[in-house]
């Protein structure tokens, strides 16, 4: 932009307008909001919210023809072995986590249920992923969840906190002070409170458990982001299939690891009835979050074609749900 | 001011007394603060970090009033006989050396007088005042009411008063202040200051309090009474201990036989300087020594006396003046107080008909049947402190006046966590029985009712299902009517169809499983369960099964219609006893 002389009057007028609008923003939202407004992605040239981590896998929906996405399904006898094999098949953790990274593992740890009831992610899966990240050179592995039941009971009964702390992770409770209003930039969710850990880390790995859900039919990876946000989450249920995709578009994990050691076939997401649990001893890994959800949904007996949130996700370019467009490698360990 | 210091043994006496006060006060506050879910070790069984109930086990007033009112002895309360025995031998040593509430009054008075110097000093109130007998009348009234099953001692018991004030007022306030300070430090920027802020926040939330700050109803009232009664100490030293405390009255009565007493010596000149710092208003300068029922064994008189004339004596005092050692409460007035207590018994129960319980009278799981509960509960609110979700609140008039400050559950603040028995663990008198986890899961404290005039899928045809999602029971107490009038459970059995839809109008008045129809079909993952976007799609409308619902209230708490939730728990259907049956 070439400089030009402007009249003094015009200069004063422009400065006054700029100052008033800045002050107005500050007044309405406080100093924090002002700082955030100034740095928020909305003021930056990029059209979409700044992703916190870019997917390391092949970009979804790129290229014509078959196999736009890749996924791996491992059937195992011991969860730790299964996880290790699956990551190895996907190219090794080093492909997703770099040296010195602060990695957040997002389990499903929202319910005060023991591992046998499949309401939370299997603790052995979480512990093994912690170890793999640390082996790949991560500086820190952080684990947190905005639980539905009392946090301490969820962390304790799920077994995840104990197992991951022993494996070297830093397990944190999601405190109220960790929520920050952030632009989500979705169709339904414009702005929402997000746990700051996810905004400040280097990489996120989504580690959901595959479950039935009373409203959305299944809850797997994309819906797992509900544990990374605050606010009146019940409101998201009013347009769940759009809200879930908004969240999935915002949180960009480098990897999705769907725990199918035990899956919840009905009564989800919390159940409590052991008859609803099916032991599958599988794990699904993909850099494409939509593909991961699609494959796990089939394990739950649902048809991906009939799950609206998968359609929405595909339309937004987040990944592939059609089996024909996913290259799946199935291995038994 | 004396030119010579008091003898060593008296200075040591006072030093030990102060040390003892500090130790027991700190212990009480630490135990009270830690009466909450122990989250440190991720323990599978819900456990309290510490338990303040042990202080109550040593309280003779709690023992006496609970045994009289409840007519049953909780054996663990008999530890109170230790304190009673010590009082018989040594006088009101509990009041002067142990009682944390007394210590607080003592400290408040000391600080108050230092700050305001001589301005507020009322010499006339430093000696014994006949109105100190009021506390004996209060005791008589409370015990008389207790005989008739009305246990109000907890309102005025010092440990109960302190515990309640800490739980409802002091701790939440302190936590908010600390977190506010931490936020300021964090926002100040700059490494070490921000680091200090983070550390403070971490310590406050995880070490000290365990949770984000809780909120209790009547915090202003209970806090106001607490601050108020402490403030009086500026004018009148240990006002509570001398004029109000029924436990002090009881211990005062017991101390008439005490062997250990302070006695002035032969060359006492009656200068009365010993009375200047007498905390109990016991008139230590009397020839026969301080009034035994008022002497708190604080020992300031021993140190104050210029001639060190006061000393301890073992054995009964001679001189035939024993009769006036404890102030005569006045037979007529005592009888009057007892009659007032008897009258209070039915008066505090006026209000509701017994067959019309208040809908908000939701008692904690494990609570005894209402009459027994009110007789055993000492209104200490330790259970409120222990409850990890802020569900338990102090009652106001829901249980009539008698139930003031007893615990009730309010799902506007929290819910009853399913695998939790912490309230039963904290209760000192067994008013809330300690249940096993299996018993707790089956305990029904209330029933949830869907308000179809507010529920989003019922009124606005908007999807929701948050209540069903959170319902913890097996099978779930909340299921869905799919608009076809046929309820289906969120997944029992496997792979059967939910059935065809029907005309909505025809189903308006029909209940689930109407006559001539097959019973609702349990389903696993039927093909038509998946959400579809076709017009005319059905909305999952919640319905509660009252037989399965335990009334935990998580549905009400999580309901997104936050101003007046579309599903609410009320007490009807609770299963403590046959006194509140459903249907």
Coordinates of N, CA and C in Angstrom, one line a residue, chain B residues 263-450:
Chain B
X263 N -8.0 -21.9 93.4 CA -8.3 -21.4 94.7 C -7.4 -20.2 95.1
X264 N -7.9 -19.1 95.6 CA -7.0 -18.0 96.0 C -6.4 -18.4 97.3
X265 N -5.2 -17.8 97.5 CA -4.5 -18.1 98.8 C -4.9 -17.2 99.9
X266 N -4.1 -17.3 101.0 CA -4.5 -16.6 102.3 C -4.3 -15.1 102.1
X267 N -3.2 -14.7 101.4 CA -3.0 -13.2 101.4 C -3.6 -12.5 100.2
X268 N -4.7 -13.0 99.7 CA -5.4 -12.4 98.6 C -5.9 -11.0 99.1
X269 N -5.7 -9.9 98.4 CA -6.1 -8.6 98.8 C -7.4 -8.2 98.1
X270 N -8.0 -9.1 97.4 CA -9.2 -8.8 96.7 C -9.1 -7.6 95.7
X271 N -7.9 -7.6 95.1 CA -7.7 -6.5 94.1 C -8.5 -6.7 92.8
X272 N -8.8 -8.0 92.6 CA -9.7 -8.4 91.5 C -9.0 -8.2 90.1
X273 N -7.7 -8.1 90.1 CA -7.1 -8.0 88.8 C -7.2 -9.3 88.1
X274 N -7.3 -10.4 88.8 CA -7.4 -11.7 88.2 C -8.7 -11.8 87.3
X275 N -9.7 -11.0 87.6 CA -10.9 -11.1 86.9 C -10.8 -10.4 85.5
X276 N -9.8 -9.6 85.4 CA -9.7 -8.7 84.2 C -9.7 -9.6 82.9
X277 N -9.0 -10.7 82.9 CA -9.0 -11.6 81.7 C -9.7 -12.9 81.9
X278 N -10.6 -12.9 82.8 CA -11.3 -14.2 83.0 C -12.3 -14.4 81.9
X279 N -12.1 -15.5 81.1 CA -12.9 -15.7 79.9 C -14.3 -16.2 80.3
X280 N -14.4 -16.9 81.4 CA -15.7 -17.5 81.7 C -16.6 -16.7 82.5
X281 N -16.1 -15.5 83.0 CA -17.0 -14.8 83.9 C -17.2 -15.5 85.2
X282 N -16.1 -16.1 85.8 CA -16.2 -17.0 86.9 C -15.9 -16.4 88.2
X283 N -15.5 -15.1 88.2 CA -15.1 -14.5 89.5 C -14.1 -15.2 90.3
X284 N -12.9 -15.3 89.8 CA -11.9 -16.1 90.5 C -11.4 -15.6 91.8
X285 N -11.8 -14.3 92.1 CA -11.3 -13.7 93.4 C -12.1 -14.1 94.6
X286 N -13.2 -14.8 94.3 CA -14.0 -15.2 95.5 C -13.2 -16.1 96.4
X287 N -13.5 -16.0 97.7 CA -12.8 -16.8 98.7 C -12.8 -18.3 98.3
X288 N -13.9 -18.8 97.8 CA -13.9 -20.2 97.5 C -13.4 -20.5 96.1
X289 N -12.9 -19.5 95.5 CA -12.4 -19.7 94.1 C -13.5 -19.4 93.1
X290 N -13.1 -19.6 91.8 CA -14.1 -19.2 90.7 C -15.3 -20.1 90.8
X291 N -16.4 -19.7 90.2 CA -17.6 -20.5 90.1 C -17.2 -21.7 89.2
X292 N -17.4 -22.8 89.8 CA -17.0 -24.0 89.1 C -17.6 -24.2 87.7
X293 N -18.9 -23.9 87.7 CA -19.6 -24.1 86.4 C -19.3 -23.1 85.3
X294 N -18.6 -22.0 85.7 CA -18.3 -21.0 84.7 C -16.8 -21.1 84.4
X295 N -16.0 -21.6 85.3 CA -14.5 -21.6 85.0 C -14.2 -22.5 83.8
X296 N -13.5 -21.9 82.9 CA -13.2 -22.6 81.7 C -11.7 -23.2 81.7
X297 N -11.1 -23.0 82.9 CA -9.7 -23.5 83.0 C -8.8 -22.8 82.0
X298 N -9.1 -21.5 81.7 CA -8.2 -20.8 80.8 C -6.9 -20.4 81.4
X299 N -7.0 -20.1 82.7 CA -5.7 -19.9 83.5 C -5.2 -18.5 83.4
X300 N -5.9 -17.5 82.8 CA -5.4 -16.2 82.7 C -5.3 -15.6 84.1
X301 N -6.2 -16.0 85.0 CA -6.2 -15.4 86.4 C -4.9 -15.8 87.1
X302 N -4.4 -17.0 86.8 CA -3.2 -17.5 87.5 C -2.0 -16.6 87.1
X303 N -2.0 -16.2 85.9 CA -0.9 -15.4 85.4 C -1.0 -13.9 85.8
X304 N -2.3 -13.5 85.9 CA -2.5 -12.1 86.1 C -2.2 -11.7 87.6
X305 N -2.5 -12.6 88.5 CA -2.4 -12.3 89.9 C -1.0 -11.8 90.3
X306 N -0.9 -10.6 90.9 CA 0.4 -10.0 91.1 C 1.1 -10.8 92.2
X307 N 0.3 -11.4 93.0 CA 0.9 -12.1 94.1 C 1.0 -13.6 93.9
X308 N 0.6 -14.1 92.8 CA 0.5 -15.5 92.4 C -0.1 -16.3 93.5
X309 N -1.2 -15.7 94.0 CA -1.9 -16.3 95.1 C -2.8 -17.5 94.6
X310 N -3.2 -17.4 93.4 CA -4.1 -18.4 92.9 C -3.3 -19.7 92.6
X311 N -3.9 -20.8 93.0 CA -3.2 -22.0 92.7 C -4.3 -23.1 92.5
X312 N -3.8 -24.2 92.0 CA -4.6 -25.4 91.9 C -4.8 -26.2 93.2
X313 N -5.9 -26.7 93.3 CA -6.1 -27.5 94.5 C -6.8 -28.8 94.0
X314 N -6.4 -29.9 94.6 CA -7.2 -31.1 94.3 C -8.1 -31.4 95.4
X315 N -9.1 -32.0 95.1 CA -10.1 -32.3 96.2 C -11.1 -31.3 96.3
X316 N -12.1 -31.6 97.0 CA -13.3 -30.7 97.2 C -12.9 -29.5 98.1
X317 N -13.4 -28.4 97.8 CA -13.1 -27.2 98.6 C -13.8 -27.3 99.9
X318 N -13.2 -26.8 100.9 CA -13.9 -26.9 102.2 C -14.7 -25.7 102.5
X319 N -15.1 -25.6 103.7 CA -15.8 -24.3 104.1 C -17.2 -24.4 103.9
X320 N -17.7 -25.4 103.5 CA -19.2 -25.5 103.4 C -19.8 -24.5 102.5
X321 N -19.1 -24.1 101.5 CA -19.6 -23.1 100.6 C -19.9 -23.7 99.2
X322 N -19.9 -25.0 99.3 CA -20.0 -25.7 98.0 C -21.4 -25.4 97.3
X323 N -22.3 -25.2 98.1 CA -23.7 -25.0 97.5 C -23.7 -23.9 96.5
X324 N -22.9 -22.8 96.7 CA -23.0 -21.7 95.8 C -22.0 -21.8 94.7
X325 N -21.4 -22.9 94.6 CA -20.3 -23.0 93.5 C -20.9 -23.0 92.1
X326 N -22.0 -23.6 92.0 CA -22.7 -23.4 90.7 C -23.9 -22.6 90.9
X327 N -24.0 -21.6 90.1 CA -25.1 -20.6 90.3 C -26.5 -21.4 90.3
X328 N -27.3 -21.0 91.2 CA -28.6 -21.7 91.3 C -29.4 -21.1 90.1
X329 N -29.8 -22.0 89.2 CA -30.5 -21.5 88.0 C -31.9 -21.0 88.3
X330 N -32.3 -21.3 89.6 CA -33.6 -20.8 89.9 C -34.6 -21.9 89.6
X331 N -35.2 -22.6 90.5 CA -36.0 -23.7 90.3 C -37.2 -23.4 89.4
X332 N -37.8 -22.2 89.7 CA -39.0 -21.9 88.9 C -38.6 -21.6 87.5
X333 N -37.5 -20.9 87.3 CA -37.1 -20.6 85.9 C -36.7 -21.8 85.2
X334 N -36.1 -22.7 85.9 CA -35.7 -24.0 85.2 C -36.9 -24.8 84.8
X335 N -37.9 -24.8 85.6 CA -39.1 -25.5 85.3 C -39.8 -24.9 84.1
X336 N -39.8 -23.6 84.1 CA -40.3 -22.8 83.0 C -39.6 -23.1 81.7
X337 N -38.3 -23.2 81.8 CA -37.6 -23.5 80.6 C -37.9 -24.9 80.1
X338 N -38.0 -25.9 81.0 CA -38.3 -27.2 80.6 C -39.7 -27.3 80.0
X339 N -40.7 -26.5 80.5 CA -42.0 -26.5 80.0 C -42.0 -25.9 78.6
X340 N -41.2 -24.9 78.4 CA -41.1 -24.2 77.1 C -40.5 -25.2 76.1
X341 N -39.6 -26.0 76.5 CA -39.0 -27.1 75.6 C -40.1 -28.1 75.3
X342 N -40.9 -28.5 76.3 CA -42.0 -29.4 76.0 C -43.0 -28.9 75.0
X343 N -43.3 -27.6 75.2 CA -44.2 -26.9 74.3 C -43.7 -26.8 72.9
X344 N -42.3 -26.6 72.8 CA -41.7 -26.4 71.5 C -41.9 -27.7 70.7
X345 N -41.9 -28.8 71.3 CA -41.9 -30.1 70.6 C -43.0 -30.1 69.6
X346 N -44.3 -29.9 70.0 CA -45.3 -29.9 68.9 C -45.3 -28.6 68.1
X347 N -44.9 -27.5 68.7 CA -44.9 -26.2 67.9 C -44.0 -26.3 66.7
X348 N -42.9 -26.9 66.8 CA -42.0 -26.9 65.7 C -42.5 -27.8 64.6
X349 N -43.5 -28.6 64.9 CA -44.0 -29.5 63.9 C -45.2 -28.9 63.2
X350 N -45.7 -27.8 63.6 CA -46.9 -27.2 63.0 C -46.6 -26.8 61.5
X351 N -47.5 -27.1 60.7 CA -47.3 -26.7 59.3 C -48.0 -27.6 58.3
X352 N -47.4 -28.7 58.0 CA -47.9 -29.5 57.0 C -48.6 -30.7 57.6
X353 N -49.6 -31.2 56.9 CA -50.2 -32.5 57.3 C -49.2 -33.6 57.1
X354 N -49.2 -34.6 57.9 CA -48.2 -35.7 57.7 C -48.4 -36.5 56.4
X355 N -49.7 -36.5 55.9 CA -49.9 -37.2 54.7 C -49.7 -36.4 53.5
X356 N -49.2 -35.1 53.7 CA -49.0 -34.3 52.5 C -47.6 -33.8 52.6
X357 N -46.6 -34.6 52.3 CA -45.2 -34.2 52.4 C -44.9 -33.1 51.4
X358 N -43.9 -32.3 51.8 CA -43.5 -31.2 50.9 C -42.7 -31.8 49.7
X359 N -43.0 -31.4 48.5 CA -42.3 -32.0 47.4 C -40.8 -31.9 47.4
X360 N -40.3 -30.8 48.1 CA -38.9 -30.6 48.1 C -38.2 -31.4 49.2
X361 N -38.9 -32.1 50.0 CA -38.3 -32.8 51.1 C -37.7 -34.1 50.7
X362 N -36.6 -34.0 49.9 CA -35.9 -35.1 49.4 C -34.7 -35.4 50.3
X363 N -34.8 -36.5 51.0 CA -33.8 -36.8 52.0 C -32.6 -37.6 51.3
X364 N -31.4 -37.5 51.9 CA -30.3 -38.2 51.3 C -30.6 -39.8 51.3
X365 N -29.9 -40.5 50.4 CA -30.1 -41.9 50.4 C -29.6 -42.6 51.7
X366 N -30.3 -43.4 52.3 CA -29.9 -44.0 53.5 C -30.5 -43.3 54.7
X367 N -31.2 -42.2 54.5 CA -31.8 -41.5 55.7 C -32.9 -42.4 56.3
X368 N -33.0 -42.3 57.6 CA -34.0 -43.0 58.4 C -35.4 -42.5 58.0
X369 N -36.4 -43.2 58.4 CA -37.8 -42.7 58.2 C -37.9 -41.3 58.9
X370 N -38.8 -40.5 58.4 CA -38.7 -39.0 58.7 C -38.7 -38.7 60.2
X371 N -39.6 -39.3 61.0 CA -39.7 -39.0 62.4 C -38.3 -39.4 63.1
X372 N -37.9 -40.6 62.7 CA -36.6 -41.1 63.3 C -35.5 -40.2 62.8
X373 N -35.5 -39.8 61.6 CA -34.5 -39.0 61.0 C -34.3 -37.7 61.8
X374 N -35.5 -37.0 62.0 CA -35.4 -35.7 62.7 C -35.0 -35.9 64.1
X375 N -35.2 -37.1 64.7 CA -34.7 -37.3 66.1 C -33.2 -37.6 66.1
X376 N -32.7 -38.1 65.1 CA -31.3 -38.5 65.1 C -30.4 -37.4 64.5
X377 N -30.9 -36.6 63.6 CA -30.1 -35.6 62.9 C -29.7 -34.5 63.8
X378 N -28.4 -34.2 63.9 CA -28.0 -33.1 64.7 C -27.7 -31.8 63.9
X379 N -28.2 -31.7 62.7 CA -28.2 -30.5 61.9 C -26.7 -30.0 61.7
X380 N -25.8 -30.9 61.7 CA -24.4 -30.4 61.6 C -24.0 -30.1 60.2
X381 N -24.8 -30.6 59.2 CA -24.5 -30.4 57.8 C -23.1 -31.0 57.3
X382 N -22.6 -32.0 58.0 CA -21.4 -32.6 57.5 C -21.7 -33.3 56.2
X383 N -22.9 -33.8 56.1 CA -23.3 -34.5 54.9 C -23.3 -33.6 53.7
X384 N -23.7 -32.3 53.9 CA -23.6 -31.3 52.9 C -22.2 -31.1 52.4
X385 N -21.3 -31.2 53.3 CA -19.9 -31.0 53.0 C -19.4 -32.2 52.2
X386 N -19.8 -33.3 52.6 CA -19.3 -34.6 52.0 C -19.9 -34.8 50.6
X387 N -21.1 -34.3 50.3 CA -21.7 -34.5 49.0 C -20.9 -34.0 47.9
X388 N -20.5 -34.8 46.9 CA -19.5 -34.3 45.9 C -20.1 -33.5 44.8
X389 N -21.5 -33.4 44.7 CA -22.1 -32.7 43.6 C -22.8 -31.4 44.1
X390 N -22.8 -31.1 45.4 CA -23.5 -29.9 45.9 C -25.0 -30.2 45.9
X391 N -25.4 -31.4 45.8 CA -26.8 -31.8 45.7 C -27.5 -31.5 47.1
X392 N -26.8 -31.8 48.2 CA -27.5 -31.6 49.5 C -27.4 -30.2 49.9
X393 N -28.5 -29.7 50.4 CA -28.7 -28.3 50.8 C -29.3 -28.3 52.2
X394 N -29.2 -27.2 53.0 CA -29.9 -27.1 54.2 C -31.3 -26.7 54.0
X395 N -32.2 -27.5 54.7 CA -33.6 -27.3 54.5 C -34.0 -26.0 55.2
X396 N -35.0 -25.3 54.8 CA -35.5 -24.2 55.5 C -36.8 -24.6 56.2
X397 N -38.0 -24.5 55.5 CA -39.2 -24.9 56.1 C -39.8 -26.1 55.5
X398 N -39.1 -26.8 54.5 CA -39.6 -27.9 53.8 C -40.0 -29.0 54.8
X399 N -39.2 -29.2 55.9 CA -39.5 -30.2 56.8 C -40.2 -29.6 58.1
X400 N -40.9 -28.5 57.9 CA -41.4 -27.6 58.9 C -40.3 -27.0 59.7
X401 N -40.6 -26.3 60.8 CA -39.6 -25.6 61.5 C -38.6 -26.6 62.1
X402 N -39.1 -27.7 62.5 CA -38.3 -28.8 63.1 C -37.1 -29.2 62.2
X403 N -37.4 -29.1 60.9 CA -36.4 -29.6 60.0 C -35.4 -28.6 59.5
X404 N -35.4 -27.4 60.1 CA -34.5 -26.4 59.7 C -33.1 -26.9 59.8
X405 N -32.4 -26.7 58.6 CA -31.0 -27.0 58.5 C -30.7 -28.5 58.4
X406 N -31.7 -29.3 58.4 CA -31.5 -30.8 58.1 C -31.2 -30.8 56.6
X407 N -30.6 -31.9 56.1 CA -30.2 -32.0 54.7 C -31.4 -32.4 53.8
X408 N -31.5 -31.7 52.7 CA -32.4 -32.1 51.6 C -31.7 -32.0 50.3
X409 N -32.1 -32.8 49.3 CA -31.5 -32.8 48.0 C -32.2 -31.8 47.1
X410 N -31.4 -31.0 46.4 CA -32.0 -30.0 45.4 C -31.2 -30.1 44.1
X411 N -32.0 -30.6 43.1 CA -31.3 -30.9 41.8 C -31.1 -29.6 41.0
X412 N -31.4 -28.4 41.6 CA -31.0 -27.2 41.0 C -29.5 -26.9 41.2
X413 N -28.9 -27.7 42.2 CA -27.5 -27.4 42.5 C -26.6 -28.6 42.1
X414 N -27.2 -29.8 42.1 CA -26.4 -31.0 41.8 C -27.3 -32.2 41.6
X415 N -26.7 -33.3 41.8 CA -27.5 -34.6 41.7 C -26.9 -35.6 42.6
X416 N -27.6 -36.7 42.8 CA -27.1 -37.7 43.7 C -26.3 -38.7 42.9
X417 N -25.0 -38.6 42.9 CA -24.1 -39.5 42.1 C -24.4 -41.0 42.5
X418 N -24.5 -41.8 41.5 CA -25.0 -43.2 41.7 C -24.1 -44.0 42.6
X419 N -22.9 -44.1 42.3 CA -21.9 -44.9 43.1 C -21.3 -44.1 44.2
X420 N -22.1 -43.6 45.1 CA -21.5 -42.7 46.1 C -22.3 -42.9 47.4
X421 N -21.6 -43.0 48.6 CA -22.2 -43.2 49.9 C -21.6 -42.2 50.9
X422 N -21.1 -41.1 50.4 CA -20.3 -40.2 51.2 C -21.1 -39.6 52.3
X423 N -22.4 -39.3 52.1 CA -23.2 -38.7 53.1 C -23.4 -39.6 54.3
X424 N -23.6 -40.9 54.0 CA -23.7 -41.9 55.1 C -22.4 -42.0 55.8
X425 N -21.3 -41.9 55.1 CA -20.0 -42.0 55.8 C -19.7 -40.8 56.7
X426 N -20.3 -39.7 56.4 CA -20.0 -38.5 57.2 C -20.9 -38.3 58.4
X427 N -22.1 -38.9 58.3 CA -23.1 -38.6 59.4 C -22.6 -39.1 60.7
X428 N -22.5 -38.3 61.8 CA -22.0 -38.7 63.0 C -23.0 -39.5 63.9
X429 N -24.3 -39.4 63.6 CA -25.3 -40.1 64.5 C -26.0 -41.2 63.9
X430 N -25.7 -41.5 62.6 CA -26.5 -42.6 61.9 C -27.8 -42.2 61.5
X431 N -28.1 -40.9 61.4 CA -29.4 -40.4 60.9 C -29.4 -40.8 59.4
X432 N -28.3 -40.7 58.7 CA -28.1 -41.3 57.4 C -27.3 -42.6 57.6
X433 N -28.0 -43.7 57.3 CA -27.3 -45.0 57.4 C -26.2 -45.1 56.3
X434 N -25.1 -45.7 56.7 CA -24.1 -46.0 55.7 C -24.6 -47.2 54.9
X435 N -24.9 -47.0 53.6 CA -25.4 -48.1 52.7 C -24.2 -48.7 52.0
X436 N -24.4 -50.0 51.6 CA -23.4 -50.6 50.7 C -23.7 -50.0 49.3
X437 N -22.8 -50.1 48.4 CA -23.0 -49.6 47.0 C -24.2 -50.2 46.4
X438 N -24.4 -51.5 46.6 CA -25.6 -52.1 46.0 C -26.9 -51.6 46.6
X439 N -26.9 -51.4 47.9 CA -28.1 -50.8 48.5 C -28.3 -49.4 48.0
X440 N -27.2 -48.7 47.8 CA -27.3 -47.3 47.4 C -27.9 -47.2 46.0
X441 N -27.5 -48.1 45.1 CA -28.0 -48.1 43.7 C -29.5 -48.4 43.7
X442 N -30.0 -49.1 44.7 CA -31.4 -49.4 44.8 C -32.2 -48.4 45.6
X443 N -31.5 -47.4 46.2 CA -32.2 -46.5 47.1 C -33.0 -45.5 46.3
X444 N -34.3 -45.3 46.6 CA -35.1 -44.4 45.9 C -35.4 -43.2 46.7
X445 N -34.9 -42.0 46.4 CA -35.1 -40.9 47.2 C -36.2 -39.9 46.7
X446 N -36.6 -40.1 45.4 CA -37.6 -39.2 44.8 C -38.0 -39.8 43.5
X447 N -38.9 -39.1 42.8 CA -39.3 -39.6 41.5 C -39.2 -38.4 40.5
X448 N -38.8 -38.7 39.3 CA -38.7 -37.6 38.2 C -40.0 -37.6 37.4
X449 N -40.4 -36.4 37.1 CA -41.6 -36.2 36.3 C -41.3 -35.3 35.1
X450 N -41.6 -35.8 33.9 CA -41.4 -35.0 32.7 C -42.5 -34.0 32.6

